[in-house]
Amino acid sequence: MTLSPTDRSTIKRGRKRAVTEREALHAVLDAALVCHLAVVVDGAPIVLPTGYGRHGDTLYLHGSTGARSLREAATGVPVCVGVTIVDGIVYARSVFDNSMNYRAAVIHGTAVPVTDDDTKLHALRAITEHLAPGSWDYARPATPKELAATSVLSLDLAEASVKIRTGPPGDEPEDIAANEKWAGVLPLRTVWGEPEPDPSLVGEWDVPPHVTARR
C-alpha cells in the first residue's frame, strides 16, 4: 500500500529520497522511540518531544493532562508530528556535500482526544509496548487516578511523508577525480547497555526476561 500525499505532505526538496510505501512509514515509526509534536499555542509554535505508540494506521501520543501543548492539540487545530533516526554521518570531499544518512517521517493531521476507557487503555498499551515491550503485562496496572492524570491523543497516519537517505557522499565529479580527500560514512548505531537495577530494590533480583530479551 502506498502513501497518498497531499500538497503539504508532498516532498519537494530531495524528491529522490522520498519513499511512498506505507510500510516504510510504519517501519520508521516502529524503529524510533521519541517523536516531536508541533502545535501553535497563542500564536507561537511549540515542539514537544514525547513518547508514542502505533497501532495500524493510528499514532497514539500521551502526556500529562496539565500539558498545555497537549490540551491545545486536542482542540482540533492542525498538528504535525516528526520522527528522525540518524544512521550515520556522511563525510564528503567538500564541506557543501557533507550530509547524514537518516530515516524520517512527518505526519500532518488533527489530533483527536481519546476519552473512553477501553480505547484509552488500548492506546496506553500500544505506547507502553512500543517504549518498554513486555511491561504492560509485567508492571502494576495504572490506577484510576493515574489514568485521569494522563492525556491521550490519536492521530491518523493518512497524511504523511517519508524520506530516507543511504549510501556514500554525493561529491562533485571533479572532487572525486582529484582524489585529494578521504570520503565515506561513519555509521551511527544505538545499542542497549547492561540493565542497571534500581538501588531501592531489596534482596536478590533477576532481570526480567522482557528486559534482557531486548538486548
PDB file of C-alpha atoms in Angstrom:
ATOM      1  CA  MET A   1       0.000   0.000   0.000  1.00  0.00           C
ATOM      2  CA  THR A   2       1.318   3.457  -0.896  1.00  0.00           C
ATOM      3  CA  LEU A   3       1.011   6.822   0.795  1.00  0.00           C
ATOM      4  CA  SER A   4      -1.433   9.293  -0.726  1.00  0.00           C
ATOM      5  CA  PRO A   5       0.375  12.630  -0.439  1.00  0.00           C
ATOM      6  CA  THR A   6      -1.450  15.918  -0.084  1.00  0.00           C
ATOM      7  CA  ASP A   7       0.052  19.249  -1.057  1.00  0.00           C
ATOM      8  CA  ARG A   8       1.597  19.809   2.367  1.00  0.00           C
ATOM      9  CA  SER A   9       2.872  16.241   2.679  1.00  0.00           C
ATOM     10  CA  THR A  10       4.399  16.141  -0.795  1.00  0.00           C
ATOM     11  CA  ILE A  11       8.197  16.185  -0.610  1.00  0.00           C
ATOM     12  CA  LYS A  12       9.525  18.955  -2.818  1.00  0.00           C
ATOM     13  CA  ARG A  13      13.182  19.160  -1.760  1.00  0.00           C
ATOM     14  CA  GLY A  14      15.203  15.997  -2.197  1.00  0.00           C
ATOM     15  CA  ARG A  15      12.400  14.206  -4.009  1.00  0.00           C
ATOM     16  CA  LYS A  16      14.660  11.283  -4.920  1.00  0.00           C
ATOM     17  CA  ARG A  17      14.791  10.412  -1.208  1.00  0.00           C
ATOM     18  CA  ALA A  18      11.016  10.241  -0.870  1.00  0.00           C
ATOM     19  CA  VAL A  19       9.632   6.799  -0.069  1.00  0.00           C
ATOM     20  CA  THR A  20       5.978   6.230  -0.845  1.00  0.00           C
ATOM     21  CA  GLU A  21       5.324   2.786   0.638  1.00  0.00           C
ATOM     22  CA  ARG A  22       3.125   2.910   3.745  1.00  0.00           C
ATOM     23  CA  GLU A  23       5.157   0.026   5.170  1.00  0.00           C
ATOM     24  CA  ALA A  24       8.187   2.353   5.204  1.00  0.00           C
ATOM     25  CA  LEU A  25       6.239   4.844   7.327  1.00  0.00           C
ATOM     26  CA  HIS A  26       5.325   2.083   9.763  1.00  0.00           C
ATOM     27  CA  ALA A  27       8.939   0.890   9.877  1.00  0.00           C
ATOM     28  CA  VAL A  28      10.311   4.338  10.735  1.00  0.00           C
ATOM     29  CA  LEU A  29       7.724   4.879  13.469  1.00  0.00           C
ATOM     30  CA  ASP A  30       8.331   1.413  14.909  1.00  0.00           C
ATOM     31  CA  ALA A  31      12.116   1.903  14.963  1.00  0.00           C
ATOM     32  CA  ALA A  32      12.180   5.300  16.702  1.00  0.00           C
ATOM     33  CA  LEU A  33      11.364   5.933  20.361  1.00  0.00           C
ATOM     34  CA  VAL A  34      10.588   9.661  20.526  1.00  0.00           C
ATOM     35  CA  CYS A  35       8.538  11.883  18.250  1.00  0.00           C
ATOM     36  CA  HIS A  36       8.159  15.656  18.235  1.00  0.00           C
ATOM     37  CA  LEU A  37       4.657  17.094  18.297  1.00  0.00           C
ATOM     38  CA  ALA A  38       4.365  20.593  16.830  1.00  0.00           C
ATOM     39  CA  VAL A  39       1.382  22.798  17.621  1.00  0.00           C
ATOM     40  CA  VAL A  40       0.742  26.548  17.698  1.00  0.00           C
ATOM     41  CA  VAL A  41      -0.201  27.959  21.113  1.00  0.00           C
ATOM     42  CA  ASP A  42      -1.131  31.636  21.443  1.00  0.00           C
ATOM     43  CA  GLY A  43       0.300  32.357  18.010  1.00  0.00           C
ATOM     44  CA  ALA A  44       3.692  30.785  18.724  1.00  0.00           C
ATOM     45  CA  PRO A  45       4.876  27.305  17.711  1.00  0.00           C
ATOM     46  CA  ILE A  46       5.686  24.742  20.397  1.00  0.00           C
ATOM     47  CA  VAL A  47       7.533  21.496  19.711  1.00  0.00           C
ATOM     48  CA  LEU A  48       7.045  18.795  22.334  1.00  0.00           C
ATOM     49  CA  PRO A  49       9.206  15.644  22.456  1.00  0.00           C
ATOM     50  CA  THR A  50       7.010  12.782  23.567  1.00  0.00           C
ATOM     51  CA  GLY A  51       6.677   9.023  23.663  1.00  0.00           C
ATOM     52  CA  TYR A  52       4.195   7.377  21.348  1.00  0.00           C
ATOM     53  CA  GLY A  53       2.830   4.101  20.101  1.00  0.00           C
ATOM     54  CA  ARG A  54       1.354   2.902  16.830  1.00  0.00           C
ATOM     55  CA  HIS A  55      -1.477   0.512  16.108  1.00  0.00           C
ATOM     56  CA  GLY A  56      -2.252   0.045  12.437  1.00  0.00           C
ATOM     57  CA  ASP A  57      -2.587   3.468  10.870  1.00  0.00           C
ATOM     58  CA  THR A  58      -3.194   5.285  14.145  1.00  0.00           C
ATOM     59  CA  LEU A  59      -0.487   7.035  16.155  1.00  0.00           C
ATOM     60  CA  TYR A  60      -1.107   7.493  19.874  1.00  0.00           C
ATOM     61  CA  LEU A  61       0.537  10.303  21.849  1.00  0.00           C
ATOM     62  CA  HIS A  62       0.379  10.802  25.586  1.00  0.00           C
ATOM     63  CA  GLY A  63       1.365  13.181  28.335  1.00  0.00           C
ATOM     64  CA  SER A  64       0.128  14.952  31.424  1.00  0.00           C
ATOM     65  CA  THR A  65      -3.341  16.479  31.380  1.00  0.00           C
ATOM     66  CA  GLY A  66      -1.591  19.590  32.658  1.00  0.00           C
ATOM     67  CA  ALA A  67       0.493  19.973  29.487  1.00  0.00           C
ATOM     68  CA  ARG A  68      -0.863  22.994  27.667  1.00  0.00           C
ATOM     69  CA  SER A  69       0.531  21.861  24.320  1.00  0.00           C
ATOM     70  CA  LEU A  70      -1.481  18.627  24.521  1.00  0.00           C
ATOM     71  CA  ARG A  71      -4.600  20.486  25.604  1.00  0.00           C
ATOM     72  CA  GLU A  72      -4.230  22.812  22.629  1.00  0.00           C
ATOM     73  CA  ALA A  73      -3.571  19.901  20.262  1.00  0.00           C
ATOM     74  CA  ALA A  74      -6.824  18.318  21.450  1.00  0.00           C
ATOM     75  CA  THR A  75      -8.934  21.300  20.337  1.00  0.00           C
ATOM     76  CA  GLY A  76      -8.939  20.357  16.663  1.00  0.00           C
ATOM     77  CA  VAL A  77      -6.139  22.638  15.461  1.00  0.00           C
ATOM     78  CA  PRO A  78      -3.703  21.304  12.837  1.00  0.00           C
ATOM     79  CA  VAL A  79      -0.716  19.480  14.302  1.00  0.00           C
ATOM     80  CA  CYS A  80       2.445  17.995  12.877  1.00  0.00           C
ATOM     81  CA  VAL A  81       4.485  15.071  14.216  1.00  0.00           C
ATOM     82  CA  GLY A  82       8.058  14.360  13.172  1.00  0.00           C
ATOM     83  CA  VAL A  83      10.349  11.392  13.756  1.00  0.00           C
ATOM     84  CA  THR A  84      14.015  11.196  12.730  1.00  0.00           C
ATOM     85  CA  ILE A  85      16.551   8.389  13.060  1.00  0.00           C
ATOM     86  CA  VAL A  86      20.170   9.227  12.226  1.00  0.00           C
ATOM     87  CA  ASP A  87      22.026   6.221  10.794  1.00  0.00           C
ATOM     88  CA  GLY A  88      25.359   7.844  10.041  1.00  0.00           C
ATOM     89  CA  ILE A  89      27.333  10.958   9.204  1.00  0.00           C
ATOM     90  CA  VAL A  90      28.377  11.313   5.590  1.00  0.00           C
ATOM     91  CA  TYR A  91      31.875  12.789   5.249  1.00  0.00           C
ATOM     92  CA  ALA A  92      32.258  14.273   1.792  1.00  0.00           C
ATOM     93  CA  ARG A  93      35.237  15.666  -0.073  1.00  0.00           C
ATOM     94  CA  SER A  94      33.695  19.132   0.104  1.00  0.00           C
ATOM     95  CA  VAL A  95      32.046  20.818   3.084  1.00  0.00           C
ATOM     96  CA  PHE A  96      28.980  21.542   0.967  1.00  0.00           C
ATOM     97  CA  ASP A  97      28.363  17.859   0.292  1.00  0.00           C
ATOM     98  CA  ASN A  98      28.610  16.660   3.909  1.00  0.00           C
ATOM     99  CA  SER A  99      25.354  15.003   4.895  1.00  0.00           C
ATOM    100  CA  MET A 100      23.627  12.406   7.071  1.00  0.00           C
ATOM    101  CA  ASN A 101      22.123   9.024   6.394  1.00  0.00           C
ATOM    102  CA  TYR A 102      18.716   9.052   8.025  1.00  0.00           C
ATOM    103  CA  ARG A 103      15.136   7.809   8.116  1.00  0.00           C
ATOM    104  CA  ALA A 104      12.497  10.462   8.720  1.00  0.00           C
ATOM    105  CA  ALA A 105       8.724  10.655   8.803  1.00  0.00           C
ATOM    106  CA  VAL A 106       6.378  13.632   9.064  1.00  0.00           C
ATOM    107  CA  ILE A 107       2.655  13.309   9.795  1.00  0.00           C
ATOM    108  CA  HIS A 108       0.077  16.074   9.371  1.00  0.00           C
ATOM    109  CA  GLY A 109      -3.434  16.000  10.723  1.00  0.00           C
ATOM    110  CA  THR A 110      -5.834  16.741  13.527  1.00  0.00           C
ATOM    111  CA  ALA A 111      -5.290  15.012  16.858  1.00  0.00           C
ATOM    112  CA  VAL A 112      -8.365  13.518  18.499  1.00  0.00           C
ATOM    113  CA  PRO A 113      -8.564  13.178  22.296  1.00  0.00           C
ATOM    114  CA  VAL A 114      -9.087   9.616  23.493  1.00  0.00           C
ATOM    115  CA  THR A 115     -11.682   9.708  26.265  1.00  0.00           C
ATOM    116  CA  ASP A 116     -13.417   6.345  26.605  1.00  0.00           C
ATOM    117  CA  ASP A 117     -11.692   3.949  28.988  1.00  0.00           C
ATOM    118  CA  ASP A 118     -11.333   0.951  26.664  1.00  0.00           C
ATOM    119  CA  THR A 119      -9.720   2.928  23.844  1.00  0.00           C
ATOM    120  CA  LYS A 120      -7.534   4.804  26.303  1.00  0.00           C
ATOM    121  CA  LEU A 121      -6.229   1.555  27.799  1.00  0.00           C
ATOM    122  CA  HIS A 122      -5.662   0.193  24.276  1.00  0.00           C
ATOM    123  CA  ALA A 123      -3.703   3.327  23.372  1.00  0.00           C
ATOM    124  CA  LEU A 124      -1.635   3.290  26.554  1.00  0.00           C
ATOM    125  CA  ARG A 125      -0.822  -0.365  25.990  1.00  0.00           C
ATOM    126  CA  ALA A 126       0.411   0.464  22.477  1.00  0.00           C
ATOM    127  CA  ILE A 127       2.551   3.294  23.859  1.00  0.00           C
ATOM    128  CA  THR A 128       3.932   1.163  26.703  1.00  0.00           C
ATOM    129  CA  GLU A 129       4.738  -1.793  24.481  1.00  0.00           C
ATOM    130  CA  HIS A 130       6.488   0.487  21.999  1.00  0.00           C
ATOM    131  CA  LEU A 131       8.728   2.106  24.613  1.00  0.00           C
ATOM    132  CA  ALA A 132       9.191  -0.818  27.004  1.00  0.00           C
ATOM    133  CA  PRO A 133       7.981  -4.088  25.432  1.00  0.00           C
ATOM    134  CA  GLY A 134       6.638  -6.599  27.931  1.00  0.00           C
ATOM    135  CA  SER A 135       5.948  -4.032  30.625  1.00  0.00           C
ATOM    136  CA  TRP A 136       2.178  -3.849  30.199  1.00  0.00           C
ATOM    137  CA  ASP A 137       1.683  -7.391  31.473  1.00  0.00           C
ATOM    138  CA  TYR A 138       4.586  -7.286  33.958  1.00  0.00           C
ATOM    139  CA  ALA A 139       4.223  -3.994  35.804  1.00  0.00           C
ATOM    140  CA  ARG A 140       1.429  -2.848  38.119  1.00  0.00           C
ATOM    141  CA  PRO A 141      -1.611  -1.641  36.155  1.00  0.00           C
ATOM    142  CA  ALA A 142      -2.395   2.050  36.145  1.00  0.00           C
ATOM    143  CA  THR A 143      -4.776   3.275  38.819  1.00  0.00           C
ATOM    144  CA  PRO A 144      -7.902   5.308  38.003  1.00  0.00           C
ATOM    145  CA  LYS A 145      -6.123   8.379  39.414  1.00  0.00           C
ATOM    146  CA  GLU A 146      -3.121   7.830  37.134  1.00  0.00           C
ATOM    147  CA  LEU A 147      -5.351   7.310  34.112  1.00  0.00           C
ATOM    148  CA  ALA A 148      -7.258  10.502  34.901  1.00  0.00           C
ATOM    149  CA  ALA A 149      -3.981  12.431  35.004  1.00  0.00           C
ATOM    150  CA  THR A 150      -2.917  11.140  31.582  1.00  0.00           C
ATOM    151  CA  SER A 151      -3.950  12.748  28.324  1.00  0.00           C
ATOM    152  CA  VAL A 152      -4.020  10.541  25.213  1.00  0.00           C
ATOM    153  CA  LEU A 153      -4.385  11.764  21.639  1.00  0.00           C
ATOM    154  CA  SER A 154      -4.839   9.752  18.461  1.00  0.00           C
ATOM    155  CA  LEU A 155      -3.560  10.883  15.079  1.00  0.00           C
ATOM    156  CA  ASP A 156      -4.482   9.233  11.797  1.00  0.00           C
ATOM    157  CA  LEU A 157      -1.499   8.378   9.587  1.00  0.00           C
ATOM    158  CA  ALA A 158      -3.367   9.176   6.372  1.00  0.00           C
ATOM    159  CA  GLU A 159      -1.370  12.338   5.609  1.00  0.00           C
ATOM    160  CA  ALA A 160       2.316  11.563   5.918  1.00  0.00           C
ATOM    161  CA  SER A 161       5.647  11.598   4.134  1.00  0.00           C
ATOM    162  CA  VAL A 162       8.854   9.585   4.468  1.00  0.00           C
ATOM    163  CA  LYS A 163      12.397  10.477   3.436  1.00  0.00           C
ATOM    164  CA  ILE A 164      15.357   8.126   3.632  1.00  0.00           C
ATOM    165  CA  ARG A 165      18.990   8.720   2.740  1.00  0.00           C
ATOM    166  CA  THR A 166      21.504   5.894   2.478  1.00  0.00           C
ATOM    167  CA  GLY A 167      24.866   5.377   0.866  1.00  0.00           C
ATOM    168  CA  PRO A 168      28.087   7.296   0.260  1.00  0.00           C
ATOM    169  CA  PRO A 169      28.658  11.024  -0.345  1.00  0.00           C
ATOM    170  CA  GLY A 170      27.308  12.702  -3.440  1.00  0.00           C
ATOM    171  CA  ASP A 171      30.532  14.532  -4.274  1.00  0.00           C
ATOM    172  CA  GLU A 172      31.114  16.550  -7.406  1.00  0.00           C
ATOM    173  CA  PRO A 173      32.864  14.652 -10.226  1.00  0.00           C
ATOM    174  CA  GLU A 174      35.879  16.993 -10.105  1.00  0.00           C
ATOM    175  CA  ASP A 175      36.332  16.373  -6.359  1.00  0.00           C
ATOM    176  CA  ILE A 176      36.206  12.626  -6.913  1.00  0.00           C
ATOM    177  CA  ALA A 177      38.650  12.841  -9.798  1.00  0.00           C
ATOM    178  CA  ALA A 178      41.115  14.927  -7.765  1.00  0.00           C
ATOM    179  CA  ASN A 179      41.333  12.107  -5.186  1.00  0.00           C
ATOM    180  CA  GLU A 180      42.762  14.505  -2.590  1.00  0.00           C
ATOM    181  CA  LYS A 181      40.356  13.997   0.344  1.00  0.00           C
ATOM    182  CA  TRP A 182      39.006  10.998   2.231  1.00  0.00           C
ATOM    183  CA  ALA A 183      35.286  10.479   1.946  1.00  0.00           C
ATOM    184  CA  GLY A 184      32.884   7.945   3.384  1.00  0.00           C
ATOM    185  CA  VAL A 185      30.275   7.219   6.026  1.00  0.00           C
ATOM    186  CA  LEU A 186      30.669   6.940   9.793  1.00  0.00           C
ATOM    187  CA  PRO A 187      27.743   4.732  10.845  1.00  0.00           C
ATOM    188  CA  LEU A 188      25.813   5.579  13.995  1.00  0.00           C
ATOM    189  CA  ARG A 189      24.224   2.712  15.893  1.00  0.00           C
ATOM    190  CA  THR A 190      22.243   2.760  19.133  1.00  0.00           C
ATOM    191  CA  VAL A 191      22.745  -0.278  21.364  1.00  0.00           C
ATOM    192  CA  TRP A 192      21.248  -1.279  24.698  1.00  0.00           C
ATOM    193  CA  GLY A 193      23.659  -1.422  27.627  1.00  0.00           C
ATOM    194  CA  GLU A 194      23.639  -3.578  30.733  1.00  0.00           C
ATOM    195  CA  PRO A 195      20.444  -3.232  32.811  1.00  0.00           C
ATOM    196  CA  GLU A 196      21.016  -1.076  35.906  1.00  0.00           C
ATOM    197  CA  PRO A 197      18.878  -2.237  38.857  1.00  0.00           C
ATOM    198  CA  ASP A 198      17.060   0.364  40.944  1.00  0.00           C
ATOM    199  CA  PRO A 199      19.125   0.887  44.137  1.00  0.00           C
ATOM    200  CA  SER A 200      15.920   0.665  46.176  1.00  0.00           C
ATOM    201  CA  LEU A 201      15.340  -2.990  45.221  1.00  0.00           C
ATOM    202  CA  VAL A 202      15.558  -5.236  48.278  1.00  0.00           C
ATOM    203  CA  GLY A 203      17.196  -8.667  48.068  1.00  0.00           C
ATOM    204  CA  GLU A 204      18.426 -10.550  45.017  1.00  0.00           C
ATOM    205  CA  TRP A 205      16.608  -9.952  41.762  1.00  0.00           C
ATOM    206  CA  ASP A 206      16.978 -11.455  38.294  1.00  0.00           C
ATOM    207  CA  VAL A 207      16.449  -9.025  35.461  1.00  0.00           C
ATOM    208  CA  PRO A 208      13.065  -9.914  33.895  1.00  0.00           C
ATOM    209  CA  PRO A 209      13.174 -11.699  30.519  1.00  0.00           C
ATOM    210  CA  HIS A 210      11.314  -8.909  28.754  1.00  0.00           C
ATOM    211  CA  VAL A 211      14.216  -6.596  29.653  1.00  0.00           C
ATOM    212  CA  THR A 212      17.099  -8.979  28.878  1.00  0.00           C
ATOM    213  CA  ALA A 213      15.491 -10.087  25.606  1.00  0.00           C
ATOM    214  CA  ARG A 214      15.634  -6.537  24.301  1.00  0.00           C
ATOM    215  CA  ARG A 215      19.414  -6.525  24.467  1.00  0.00           C
TER     216      ARG A 215
END
